[in-house]
Amino acid sequence: MIIEDKTTKEPLGQSGIVLQNIESQAELEIGYMLKRTAWGNGYAAEAAKGCLTYGFEEMKVRRMVSLIRPENEASVKVALKMGMKKEKTISKWDQIIDVYSITRDGENGSLEK
């Protein structure tokens, strides 16, 4: 989906749910990209939370992840705001990547952290 300024409708970036292969397992990743000028305004957190809600409520998935380079403190904050926890560190795309994850409790629909 396109991320845009609510007032001006200026496109600021994109966000969505992407199928990733993590250690030979298919995972659904919440991803986003923003113009540098849009950083620090809460757009990423709002878009990521929207993807999380869509994944759990509309797609009915049980688990979602975010793949984040350890030095990307802003993206780590977004993952934590979504209730994600760091699960492990992997090597992907010739880089060290931290895997943050969250699952949905199938019995009562609440998020497990």
Coordinates of N, CA, C and O in Angstrom, one line a residue, residues 1-14 33-38 43:
M1 N 0.8 -1.2 0.0 CA 0.0 0.0 0.0 C 0.9 1.2 0.0 O 2.0 1.2 0.5
I2 N 0.4 2.3 -0.5 CA 1.1 3.6 -0.5 C 0.9 4.3 0.8 O -0.3 4.4 1.3
I3 N 1.9 4.8 1.4 CA 1.9 5.7 2.6 C 1.9 7.1 2.1 O 2.7 7.5 1.3
E4 N 0.8 7.9 2.5 CA 0.8 9.2 2.1 C 0.4 10.2 3.2 O -0.1 9.7 4.3
D5 N 0.8 11.4 3.1 CA 0.4 12.4 4.1 C -1.1 12.6 4.0 O -1.7 12.8 2.9
K6 N -1.7 12.5 5.2 CA -3.2 12.6 5.2 C -3.7 14.0 4.7 O -4.8 14.1 4.2
T7 N -3.0 15.0 5.0 CA -3.4 16.4 4.6 C -3.1 16.7 3.1 O -4.0 17.1 2.4
T8 N -1.9 16.5 2.7 CA -1.5 16.9 1.4 C -1.6 15.8 0.3 O -1.6 16.1 -0.9
K9 N -1.8 14.6 0.8 CA -1.9 13.4 -0.1 C -0.6 13.1 -0.8 O -0.5 12.3 -1.7
E10 N 0.5 13.7 -0.4 CA 1.8 13.5 -0.9 C 2.3 12.0 -0.6 O 2.2 11.6 0.5
P11 N 2.7 11.3 -1.6 CA 3.2 9.9 -1.4 C 4.5 10.0 -0.6 O 5.4 10.7 -0.9
L12 N 4.6 9.2 0.5 CA 5.8 9.2 1.4 C 6.5 7.9 1.3 O 7.7 7.9 1.8
G13 N 5.9 6.9 0.9 CA 6.6 5.6 0.8 C 5.6 4.5 0.6 O 4.5 4.7 0.1
Q14 N 5.9 3.3 1.0 CA 5.1 2.1 0.8 C 5.2 1.1 2.0 O 6.2 1.1 2.7
M33 N 8.9 1.1 3.5 CA 10.0 2.0 3.0 C 9.4 3.4 3.0 O 8.3 3.6 2.5
L34 N 10.2 4.4 3.5 CA 9.8 5.8 3.5 C 10.8 6.7 3.0 O 12.0 6.4 3.1
K35 N 10.4 7.8 2.4 CA 11.4 8.8 2.0 C 12.0 9.3 3.3 O 11.4 9.4 4.3
R36 N 13.3 9.6 3.2 CA 14.0 10.1 4.4 C 13.4 11.3 5.0 O 13.3 11.4 6.2
T37 N 12.8 12.2 4.2 CA 12.1 13.4 4.8 C 10.9 13.0 5.6 O 10.4 13.8 6.4
A38 N 10.4 11.8 5.5 CA 9.2 11.4 6.3 C 9.6 10.6 7.6 O 8.7 10.3 8.4
Y43 N 4.9 7.6 10.7 CA 4.3 7.0 9.5 C 4.5 5.5 9.4 O 3.7 4.7 9.2

